[in-house]
Coordinates of C-alpha atoms in Angstrom, one line a residue:
A401 CA -0.2 0.1 -0.3
M402 CA 0.9 3.6 -1.2
G403 CA 1.9 6.5 1.4
H404 CA 2.6 5.0 4.7
F405 CA 4.4 7.6 7.0
R406 CA 5.7 6.8 10.0
P407 CA 4.3 9.3 13.0
R408 CA 6.2 12.0 13.8
A409 CA 7.8 11.8 17.4
C410 CA 4.9 15.0 18.2
P411 CA 3.1 15.8 15.2
T412 CA 1.3 19.3 14.8
P413 CA -2.6 19.4 14.2
P414 CA -3.1 18.3 10.7
P415 CA -4.0 21.3 7.7
H416 CA -7.8 21.4 6.6
T417 CA -9.3 21.9 2.6
V418 CA -11.7 24.7 2.2
R419 CA -13.6 24.1 -1.0
G420 CA -16.2 26.5 -2.5
S421 CA -16.7 29.3 -5.5
E422 CA -13.2 30.5 -4.5
G423 CA -11.7 27.4 -5.8
L424 CA -9.8 24.5 -3.5
Y425 CA -7.0 25.1 -1.3
M426 CA -5.5 23.8 2.0
V427 CA -5.0 25.9 5.4
N428 CA -1.7 24.6 7.6
G429 CA -3.6 23.6 11.1
P430 CA -3.1 25.6 14.6
P431 CA -1.2 27.9 15.5
S432 CA -0.4 28.8 12.1
F433 CA -3.8 28.9 9.6
T434 CA -1.9 30.0 6.8
E435 CA -2.3 28.5 3.3
S436 CA -0.2 25.3 3.1
T437 CA 2.2 24.8 0.0
A438 CA 1.6 21.0 -0.1
F439 CA -1.4 21.9 -2.3
Q440 CA -1.3 24.2 -5.0
R441 CA -4.6 26.0 -5.2
D442 CA -7.1 24.8 -7.9
S443 CA -8.9 28.7 -8.6
G444 CA -11.9 26.7 -10.8
K445 CA -15.2 27.7 -9.6
N446 CA -16.4 23.8 -10.3
C447 CA -14.7 21.6 -7.7
K448 CA -17.5 19.0 -7.0
A449 CA -15.7 16.7 -4.9
V450 CA -12.8 15.7 -2.8
A451 CA -11.6 13.2 -1.2
F452 CA -8.9 12.2 1.6
S453 CA -7.1 8.7 2.2
K454 CA -8.0 7.1 5.4
D455 CA -4.4 7.9 6.5
G456 CA -4.3 11.5 5.4
S457 CA -1.5 10.8 2.7
L458 CA -3.5 10.8 -0.6
F459 CA -5.8 13.6 -1.6
A460 CA -8.5 13.4 -4.9
W461 CA -10.7 16.2 -6.0
C462 CA -12.3 16.7 -9.3
N463 CA -12.6 19.9 -10.8
G464 CA -15.1 19.4 -13.7
E465 CA -12.4 18.7 -16.0
K466 CA -10.3 16.0 -14.4
V467 CA -9.9 13.8 -11.2
N468 CA -6.8 14.4 -9.8
I469 CA -4.9 12.4 -7.0
V470 CA -1.7 14.2 -5.2
N471 CA 0.3 13.0 -2.6
V472 CA 0.0 15.7 0.3
T473 CA 3.4 14.6 2.2
S474 CA 5.4 15.3 -1.0
A475 CA 3.0 17.5 -3.0
E476 CA 3.3 15.5 -5.7
L477 CA 0.8 14.6 -8.7
L478 CA 0.8 11.0 -8.8
R479 CA -2.5 10.8 -11.4
S480 CA -4.7 12.5 -13.6
F481 CA -8.2 10.7 -14.7
D482 CA -10.2 12.3 -17.9
L483 CA -13.1 12.4 -15.8
P484 CA -15.3 15.3 -16.1
K485 CA -18.6 14.5 -14.8
A486 CA -17.8 12.9 -11.6
V487 CA -19.1 14.4 -8.4
C488 CA -18.3 11.7 -6.1
L489 CA -15.1 10.4 -5.0
E490 CA -13.5 7.5 -2.3
F491 CA -10.4 5.7 -1.5
S492 CA -10.3 2.2 -0.6
P493 CA -8.8 2.1 3.4
K494 CA -5.5 1.1 2.2
N495 CA -4.8 3.2 -0.8
N496 CA -5.5 0.9 -3.1
V497 CA -8.3 1.5 -5.2
L498 CA -9.9 5.4 -6.2
A499 CA -13.6 5.0 -6.7
T500 CA -15.4 7.7 -8.4
W501 CA -19.1 7.9 -9.4
Q502 CA -21.1 10.2 -12.1
A503 CA -24.7 10.7 -12.6
Y504 CA -26.2 8.0 -14.5
T505 CA -27.9 8.9 -17.9
T506 CA -29.6 6.7 -20.4
A507 CA -28.8 7.0 -23.9
K508 CA -31.6 9.0 -26.1
D509 CA -33.0 6.2 -28.0
G510 CA -33.9 4.4 -24.2
T511 CA -30.6 2.0 -24.8
A512 CA -29.1 1.7 -21.7
G513 CA -26.3 4.3 -20.6
V514 CA -22.9 3.3 -19.8
P515 CA -21.4 2.4 -16.4
N516 CA -21.0 5.2 -14.4
L517 CA -19.2 3.7 -10.7
Q518 CA -15.3 3.2 -11.7
L519 CA -12.8 1.7 -9.5
H520 CA -9.3 2.6 -10.6
E521 CA -6.4 0.9 -9.1
V522 CA -4.3 3.9 -7.7
K523 CA -0.5 2.4 -7.6
T524 CA -1.0 1.6 -12.2
G525 CA -4.2 4.1 -13.5
K526 CA -6.1 1.3 -14.7
C527 CA -9.4 0.9 -14.4
L528 CA -10.2 -1.9 -12.4
K529 CA -13.8 -2.6 -12.9
S530 CA -17.1 -0.8 -14.0
F531 CA -20.5 -1.2 -12.6
T532 CA -23.9 0.4 -13.6
Q533 CA -25.0 2.5 -10.1
K534 CA -28.1 4.2 -10.5
K535 CA -29.0 5.9 -7.3
M536 CA -26.3 8.2 -5.6
Q537 CA -26.9 7.0 -2.3
N538 CA -24.7 4.5 -0.8
W539 CA -22.9 4.2 -4.7
C540 CA -19.2 3.7 -2.8
P541 CA -18.3 0.2 -2.3
C542 CA -17.8 -0.8 1.0
W543 CA -14.2 -2.4 1.6
A544 CA -13.3 -4.4 5.0
D545 CA -10.6 -1.7 7.1
D546 CA -7.7 -4.7 5.3
E547 CA -9.4 -4.8 1.7
S548 CA -9.7 -8.7 2.1
I549 CA -13.4 -8.4 1.3
C550 CA -15.5 -5.2 -0.6
A551 CA -19.3 -5.5 -0.9
R552 CA -22.1 -3.8 -2.7
N553 CA -26.0 -3.7 -2.9
V554 CA -27.3 -5.2 -5.9
N555 CA -31.1 -5.4 -6.7
N556 CA -31.4 -6.4 -3.0
E557 CA -28.3 -8.6 -2.5
V558 CA -25.2 -8.3 -1.4
H559 CA -22.7 -9.1 -3.3
F560 CA -19.2 -9.6 -2.2
F561 CA -15.7 -9.6 -3.7
E562 CA -11.9 -10.5 -2.5
N563 CA -9.2 -9.2 -2.0
N564 CA -10.3 -6.7 -4.8
N565 CA -10.8 -9.2 -7.9
F566 CA -13.7 -7.4 -9.1
N567 CA -14.2 -9.9 -12.0
T568 CA -15.5 -12.5 -9.6
I569 CA -18.4 -12.3 -7.1
A570 CA -17.1 -14.6 -4.2
N571 CA -19.9 -14.4 -2.2
K572 CA -23.7 -13.0 -2.2
L573 CA -26.0 -12.5 0.9
H574 CA -29.3 -13.5 -0.3
L575 CA -32.4 -12.8 1.7
Q576 CA -35.8 -11.8 0.6
K577 CA -34.9 -8.1 0.3
V578 CA -32.0 -6.7 1.6
N579 CA -32.1 -2.8 2.0
D580 CA -29.1 -1.9 3.7
F581 CA -26.0 -3.5 5.0
V582 CA -22.6 -2.1 6.9
L583 CA -19.4 -3.8 7.4
S584 CA -18.0 -3.9 11.0
P585 CA -14.7 -1.8 11.4
G586 CA -11.5 -3.3 12.5
A587 CA -9.6 -6.6 12.0
Q588 CA -10.8 -9.6 10.7
P589 CA -13.5 -11.9 10.9
T590 CA -15.7 -9.1 8.9
K591 CA -19.1 -8.8 10.0
V592 CA -22.2 -7.6 8.4
A593 CA -25.1 -6.2 9.5
V594 CA -28.2 -6.4 6.9
Y595 CA -31.6 -4.8 7.2
V596 CA -34.6 -6.4 5.8
P597 CA -37.6 -4.3 5.6
G598 CA -41.2 -5.8 6.7
S599 CA -43.8 -6.2 3.9
K600 CA -47.0 -7.8 4.0
G601 CA -47.7 -8.0 8.0
A602 CA -44.0 -9.4 8.6
P603 CA -41.9 -7.3 10.9
S604 CA -38.6 -6.2 9.9
F605 CA -35.4 -7.2 11.0
V606 CA -31.8 -6.6 11.6
R607 CA -29.3 -9.8 11.2
L608 CA -25.9 -9.7 12.1
Y609 CA -23.3 -12.6 10.0
Q610 CA -20.0 -13.1 10.2
Y611 CA -18.6 -13.4 6.8
P612 CA -18.7 -15.7 4.9
N613 CA -21.4 -18.0 7.2
F614 CA -24.4 -16.6 5.3
G615 CA -26.3 -20.3 5.4
G616 CA -30.2 -19.3 6.5
P617 CA -31.4 -17.9 9.8
Q618 CA -29.6 -20.6 12.2
S619 CA -25.9 -19.3 10.9
A620 CA -26.9 -15.5 11.8
L621 CA -24.7 -14.5 15.2
A622 CA -27.9 -12.1 16.4
N623 CA -31.5 -11.1 15.1
K624 CA -33.8 -8.2 15.8
S625 CA -37.3 -7.7 14.4
F626 CA -39.3 -4.9 14.9
F627 CA -42.8 -3.9 13.3
K628 CA -42.7 0.0 13.5
A629 CA -39.5 0.6 10.7
D630 CA -39.6 2.2 7.8
K631 CA -35.7 3.1 7.5
V632 CA -33.1 2.0 10.1
T633 CA -29.8 3.6 10.6
M634 CA -27.2 0.7 11.9
L635 CA -24.4 1.8 13.6
W636 CA -21.2 -0.5 14.6
N637 CA -18.9 0.3 17.7
K638 CA -15.1 0.8 17.1
K639 CA -14.9 -2.6 18.8
A640 CA -17.0 -4.7 16.3
T641 CA -19.0 -5.9 19.2
A642 CA -22.5 -4.4 19.2
V643 CA -24.5 -2.5 16.7
L644 CA -27.2 0.4 17.7
V645 CA -30.1 0.5 15.4
I646 CA -32.1 3.6 15.2
A647 CA -35.6 2.4 13.7
S648 CA -38.0 5.1 12.0
T649 CA -41.5 5.2 10.7
E650 CA -42.1 8.0 7.8
V651 CA -45.2 9.3 9.9
D652 CA -46.5 9.6 13.5
K653 CA -49.6 7.8 14.2
T654 CA -49.9 10.1 17.4
G655 CA -49.7 12.9 15.0
A656 CA -47.4 14.1 17.8
S657 CA -44.3 14.7 15.5
Y658 CA -43.5 15.7 12.0
Y659 CA -40.4 13.6 12.0
G660 CA -42.2 10.5 12.6
E661 CA -42.0 7.6 15.3
Q662 CA -37.9 6.6 16.2
T663 CA -37.2 3.9 18.5
L664 CA -33.1 2.6 19.3
H665 CA -32.3 -0.7 19.5
Y666 CA -29.0 -2.6 20.6
I667 CA -28.0 -5.9 18.9
A668 CA -24.6 -7.7 20.4
T669 CA -22.4 -10.2 18.6
N670 CA -23.1 -12.5 21.3
G671 CA -27.3 -12.8 20.3
E672 CA -27.9 -10.4 23.1
S673 CA -30.4 -7.7 21.9
A674 CA -32.6 -4.8 23.5
V675 CA -34.8 -1.9 23.2
V676 CA -32.9 1.0 25.1
Q677 CA -35.6 2.9 26.8
L678 CA -35.5 6.7 26.2
P679 CA -37.3 8.5 29.5
K680 CA -38.8 11.2 27.5
N681 CA -41.0 11.4 24.4
G682 CA -40.1 12.8 21.0
P683 CA -37.5 12.4 18.3
I684 CA -34.4 11.1 18.2
Y685 CA -31.8 13.5 16.6
D686 CA -28.8 11.7 17.1
V687 CA -26.6 8.8 18.4
V688 CA -23.2 8.5 18.8
W689 CA -21.1 5.8 20.2
N690 CA -18.0 6.5 22.5
P691 CA -14.9 5.1 20.7
N692 CA -14.2 3.1 23.8
S693 CA -17.1 0.8 22.1
V694 CA -18.6 0.5 25.8
E695 CA -20.7 3.4 25.8
F696 CA -23.0 5.5 23.7
C697 CA -24.8 8.7 24.0
A698 CA -28.5 9.4 22.5
V699 CA -30.0 13.1 22.4
Y700 CA -33.7 12.8 22.0
G701 CA -37.2 14.1 23.0
F702 CA -39.4 17.2 22.6
M703 CA -37.4 20.6 22.8
P704 CA -35.5 21.1 25.1
A705 CA -34.1 17.7 24.5
K706 CA -32.7 14.8 26.5
A707 CA -28.9 13.9 26.5
T708 CA -28.1 10.5 28.0
V709 CA -25.1 8.0 28.2
F710 CA -25.8 4.2 28.6
N711 CA -23.7 1.4 28.9
L712 CA -23.8 -2.0 27.1
K713 CA -26.6 -3.0 29.9
C714 CA -28.3 -0.2 28.0
D715 CA -28.8 1.3 31.6
P716 CA -28.2 5.1 31.8
V717 CA -24.7 6.1 33.5
F718 CA -24.9 10.0 33.0
D719 CA -28.0 12.2 32.0
F720 CA -27.0 15.6 30.7
G721 CA -30.6 17.2 31.7
T722 CA -32.5 19.2 29.0
G723 CA -31.4 21.6 26.7
P724 CA -31.1 23.3 23.1
R725 CA -29.4 20.8 21.4
N726 CA -29.9 18.1 18.4
A727 CA -26.2 16.2 17.8
A728 CA -23.9 14.6 20.0
Y729 CA -19.7 14.3 19.0
Y730 CA -17.4 12.1 20.7
S731 CA -13.5 13.1 20.1
P732 CA -11.6 10.7 18.4
H733 CA -10.3 9.3 21.8
G734 CA -13.5 9.5 23.6
H735 CA -12.2 11.7 26.4
I736 CA -14.7 14.8 25.3
L737 CA -18.0 14.6 24.3
V738 CA -20.0 17.9 22.6
L739 CA -23.7 18.2 22.7
A740 CA -25.0 20.7 20.0
G741 CA -27.9 22.8 18.9
F742 CA -27.1 23.5 15.4
G743 CA -29.6 23.6 12.2
N744 CA -32.6 25.3 13.6
L745 CA -31.5 25.8 16.8
R746 CA -28.6 28.6 17.9
G747 CA -25.1 26.5 17.8
Q748 CA -24.7 26.4 21.5
M749 CA -22.1 23.8 22.3
E750 CA -21.4 22.5 25.8
V751 CA -18.0 20.5 26.2
W752 CA -18.2 17.6 28.7
D753 CA -15.3 15.7 30.4
V754 CA -16.6 12.7 30.1
K755 CA -14.6 10.8 32.8
N756 CA -15.9 12.7 35.2
Y757 CA -18.9 14.3 33.9
K758 CA -17.5 18.0 34.6
L759 CA -18.5 21.1 31.8
I760 CA -15.7 22.6 30.2
S761 CA -17.0 25.1 28.5
K762 CA -20.0 26.5 26.2
P763 CA -19.1 28.4 23.0
V764 CA -21.5 29.4 20.8
A765 CA -21.5 28.6 17.0
S766 CA -24.3 30.6 15.4
D767 CA -25.3 28.9 12.1
S768 CA -23.6 26.3 11.8
T769 CA -24.5 23.7 9.5
Y770 CA -21.2 21.5 10.0
F771 CA -19.0 20.1 13.0
A772 CA -16.2 18.1 12.9
W773 CA -13.4 17.3 15.9
C774 CA -9.9 17.6 14.3
P775 CA -7.7 14.1 14.7
D776 CA -5.9 15.6 17.4
G777 CA -8.7 15.6 19.6
E778 CA -8.1 19.1 20.3
H779 CA -9.7 21.2 17.8
I780 CA -12.8 21.4 16.8
V781 CA -14.0 23.2 13.3
T782 CA -17.9 24.3 12.6
A783 CA -18.8 25.7 9.3
T784 CA -22.0 27.7 7.9
C785 CA -22.0 26.4 4.4
A786 CA -23.4 26.7 0.7
P787 CA -26.6 25.0 -0.4
R788 CA -27.7 24.8 3.3
L789 CA -26.9 28.8 4.0
R790 CA -26.3 30.9 1.2
V791 CA -25.2 33.9 3.2
S792 CA -22.2 34.4 5.9
N793 CA -20.1 31.1 4.7
G794 CA -17.3 30.8 6.2
Y795 CA -15.9 28.4 9.2
K796 CA -13.9 28.9 12.6
I797 CA -11.5 26.6 14.1
W798 CA -12.0 26.2 17.9
H799 CA -10.1 24.3 20.9
Y800 CA -12.4 22.3 23.1
T801 CA -11.8 24.4 26.0
G802 CA -13.7 27.3 24.4
S803 CA -11.3 29.4 22.7
L804 CA -12.2 30.6 19.1
L805 CA -8.2 30.4 17.5
H806 CA -8.9 31.6 13.5
S807 CA -12.3 32.4 12.0
Y808 CA -12.8 33.0 8.0
E809 CA -15.8 34.1 6.4
V810 CA -15.5 34.6 2.5
P811 CA -16.4 37.9 0.6
L812 CA -20.3 38.5 0.0
T813 CA -20.7 37.2 -3.8
E814 CA -18.8 34.0 -2.6
E815 CA -20.1 30.6 -1.1
M816 CA -18.0 27.6 0.7
W817 CA -19.6 24.3 -0.1
Q818 CA -17.3 22.2 2.2
V819 CA -14.7 22.2 5.0
S820 CA -12.6 18.9 6.2
W821 CA -9.5 17.8 8.3
Q822 CA -7.1 15.7 6.8
P823 CA -7.7 12.4 8.6
C824 CA -5.2 10.6 10.5
L825 CA -4.7 7.2 11.5
D826 CA -5.1 6.0 15.4
G827 CA -2.3 6.6 17.4
V828 CA -0.6 9.1 15.5
F829 CA -1.8 11.8 17.7
P830 CA -1.7 11.0 21.6
A831 CA -4.6 10.8 24.2
K832 CA -3.5 14.0 26.4
A833 CA -5.1 15.0 29.5
V834 CA -8.3 16.9 29.8
R835 CA -7.9 20.9 30.3
Y836 CA -10.4 23.3 31.9
Q837 CA -8.5 26.5 31.4
A838 CA -9.0 28.3 28.2
V839 CA -6.3 28.2 25.7
P840 CA -5.0 31.5 25.2
S841 CA -6.7 33.1 21.4
E842 CA -5.9 36.0 19.8
L843 CA -9.8 36.4 18.9
P844 CA -12.5 37.6 20.9
G845 CA -15.1 34.6 21.3
A846 CA -18.1 34.9 18.7
E847 CA -20.8 36.2 20.8
P848 CA -24.3 36.1 19.3
K849 CA -26.6 39.2 20.2
P850 CA -28.9 37.4 23.0
A851 CA -32.4 37.8 21.5
Q852 CA -35.4 39.3 23.5
A853 CA -38.0 36.6 23.9
Y854 CA -41.4 37.7 22.3
R855 CA -43.5 39.4 24.6
P856 CA -47.3 40.1 23.2
P857 CA -48.3 43.8 23.1
A858 CA -50.7 43.6 26.1
L859 CA -47.7 42.5 28.4
R860 CA -44.9 44.8 27.3
N861 CA -45.5 47.0 29.8
K862 CA -45.9 45.1 32.7
P863 CA -42.6 43.5 35.0
V864 CA -41.6 40.2 33.3
T865 CA -42.6 37.1 35.1
S866 CA -41.0 34.0 34.3
S867 CA -43.0 32.6 31.4
K868 CA -40.9 29.8 31.1
L869 CA -42.8 26.6 29.3
H870 CA -40.9 23.9 30.8
E871 CA -38.2 23.6 33.4
D872 CA -34.8 22.8 32.7
E873 CA -33.7 19.5 34.0
P874 CA -30.3 19.8 35.6
P875 CA -27.5 16.9 34.7
Q876 CA -27.5 13.8 37.2
N877 CA -25.3 11.2 37.4
M878 CA -27.2 7.6 37.2
K879 CA -24.2 5.4 38.0
P880 CA -24.9 3.4 41.4
Q881 CA -22.4 5.6 43.3
S882 CA -20.0 3.1 44.9
G883 CA -20.3 2.8 49.0
S884 CA -23.6 4.3 48.8
S885 CA -26.5 2.5 50.5
D886 CA -29.4 1.3 48.0
K887 CA -31.7 2.7 50.4
P888 CA -33.4 5.9 49.0
L889 CA -32.9 9.3 50.8
S890 CA -35.6 10.7 52.7
K891 CA -37.4 14.0 51.9
T892 CA -35.8 15.8 54.4
A893 CA -31.8 14.3 53.3
L894 CA -32.9 15.0 49.9
K895 CA -33.4 18.5 50.4
N896 CA -30.3 19.1 52.1
Q897 CA -28.4 17.2 49.7
R898 CA -29.9 19.4 47.3
K899 CA -29.4 22.8 48.7
H900 CA -25.6 21.4 49.4
E901 CA -25.3 20.7 45.7
A902 CA -26.9 24.3 44.8
K903 CA -24.3 25.9 47.2
K904 CA -21.7 23.5 45.4
A905 CA -23.1 24.5 42.1
A906 CA -23.0 28.6 43.1
K907 CA -19.6 28.5 44.1
Q908 CA -18.6 26.7 40.6
E909 CA -20.7 29.0 39.1
S910 CA -18.7 32.0 40.3
T911 CA -15.4 30.3 39.6
Q912 CA -16.5 29.6 36.3
S913 CA -18.2 33.2 35.6
L914 CA -15.0 33.3 33.5
A915 CA -15.4 30.2 31.2
S916 CA -19.0 31.8 31.2
Q917 CA -18.4 35.1 29.8
N918 CA -18.4 33.4 26.3
A919 CA -21.4 31.6 26.6
P920 CA -24.7 33.4 26.2
R921 CA -26.5 34.2 29.5
S922 CA -29.3 32.5 28.5
A923 CA -27.6 29.1 28.6
V924 CA -26.3 29.3 31.8
P925 CA -28.6 27.4 33.6
A926 CA -30.0 29.6 37.2
V927 CA -28.5 28.4 40.2
T928 CA -31.0 28.6 43.2
S929 CA -30.1 28.5 46.7
G930 CA -32.9 27.0 47.8
D931 CA -34.5 30.1 50.0
P932 CA -36.7 32.1 47.8
E933 CA -35.6 35.4 49.6
V934 CA -31.9 35.0 48.8
D935 CA -33.3 34.1 45.2
K936 CA -35.0 37.1 44.6
K937 CA -31.9 39.3 46.5
I938 CA -29.5 37.3 44.0
K939 CA -32.5 38.2 40.9
N940 CA -32.4 41.9 41.7
L941 CA -28.4 42.1 42.2
K942 CA -27.8 40.5 38.9
K943 CA -30.8 43.1 36.9
K944 CA -29.0 46.2 38.5
L945 CA -25.8 44.8 37.4
K946 CA -26.9 44.3 33.7
A947 CA -28.0 48.1 33.9
I948 CA -24.4 49.0 34.8
E949 CA -23.2 46.8 31.5
Q950 CA -25.6 48.7 29.7
L951 CA -25.0 52.1 30.7
K952 CA -21.2 51.2 30.5
E953 CA -21.7 50.5 26.6
Q954 CA -23.4 53.3 26.2
A955 CA -20.7 55.3 27.7
A956 CA -18.2 53.6 25.5
A957 CA -20.1 54.2 22.6
G958 CA -19.6 58.0 23.6
K959 CA -23.1 59.1 24.9
Q960 CA -22.9 61.6 27.6
L961 CA -24.2 59.8 31.0
E962 CA -26.6 61.9 33.8
K963 CA -24.8 62.1 37.3
N964 CA -26.9 59.5 38.1
Q965 CA -26.1 57.1 35.9
L966 CA -22.4 57.6 36.6
E967 CA -23.2 57.1 40.5
K968 CA -24.7 53.6 39.4
I969 CA -21.9 52.8 37.8
Q970 CA -19.5 53.6 40.5
K971 CA -21.7 51.2 43.0
E972 CA -20.5 48.1 40.4
T973 CA -17.8 46.7 43.0
A974 CA -19.9 46.6 45.6
L975 CA -22.8 44.8 44.0
L976 CA -20.8 42.3 42.8
Q977 CA -19.1 41.8 46.2
E978 CA -22.7 41.2 47.5
L979 CA -23.7 38.9 44.9
E980 CA -20.3 37.2 45.1
D981 CA -21.5 36.8 49.0
L982 CA -25.1 35.6 48.5
E983 CA -24.0 33.4 45.8
L984 CA -21.4 31.5 47.9
G985 CA -24.4 31.3 50.5
L986 CA -22.6 33.4 53.2

């Protein structure tokens, strides 16, 4: 296989590529963020697709004329294919094959079109095989990580090829109608998860097989059937011991949600299976495995959504409470979990230390359409791309401690379509201890304007009463605490425990006020002291401090302040002290 370079002693974070109407170019990773010389900018406005090899050593792109492959380390152009219409590209896991796809077209007289999926040998440039592949969805064949087998779905059966010999079908998996399949990651033996949709009153099912043992239902490793499924998503864990299945129906019979109805199922290769019980109704937005393969996180339930980490028994381990979120992302080493609200939510992120279940930071990336961890496990990119959003396209690179390190916005008339990190193999970047202190940055944090809640005209001059439709649930550890008795706490004990925790939280709040400066105020959960009188005082103090903030802003903007307004500003330090004392429960 080509391009295996030994990991350097302490590698620098990898570069990222940017594709858009300004062309295609590569940018060095933190800290420099300068344009990379390893890749000559392609200024064409017609770059349709890009692909890195799994180890990051090769990079391919099509520019509307040719499909090119460069070696990223040596900046050398390795291959060029005459494929002006290619719109999809993918490398096989060990860089032996480049797969390309273009739209399938039939001839004017109605005769069949030419094969539109090509497999090219990278080393020689020769075409190993052409297939007809009409749908763009799942266009690319799937390889085992060592390339010993390659599979594709053809007319509802799965065809397997061995050792990149595409002229012989080595095996077929033939069930009544295989709608989808996923190969397991990692070393041999390769396992296959297949989904067969139900028909005529028969249930849908997902089955796990070990390649090549496909001889009837008895040969399956595991089987799970369900009546409610129009489509499924199957997710293998990294160690290939289990699959999570999100089963969705197109419509929700109860009419409660336009997302349809989802259920989450767990299937292990040892034959065990279970339904994951989610304690809040509503859609399942996201499910992700921790790279450690023994835990997974689900984000679910009507807004504000819940997020919960489960173990392999499908028992909850930690519950993040509720919040404005619809996505979850584990860092490559599995140490850190980001919960985020993108799309129709405001881009609030919560960065959690997974080992201790402590909140690290709460950065905000408004209007993001894309999020990705850098392979170094330290940096994150968020982006606003067309066609999802046509305005203010660009991207930001963050450190997980909440610092914004780099920000690029394209000129008004231009668009950005994609940004992607150069991948690295596991082990290139060693895992590091989790940090809490925000790393230094030249840039101010991104501060969205806090949106004012809508108030009907009749209420506009009246005092604001708390009009929350729902109370946010706080995070809670679900692990049975070691050494704690299994006897439930009495009401008083519970109350005292809550008071103690609130005090602790308030203490943390004031030490964290630095960290929360780059979080929107609305996203900071209200901490109660447990005493309504004290809470009222705290609320009033906060109101006064906010008014002072506004006065200071007006003064900074050059407005002449009245005498009484200037006096107000002078009281700030005293008020802050009073607030701190109250919050610390002195």
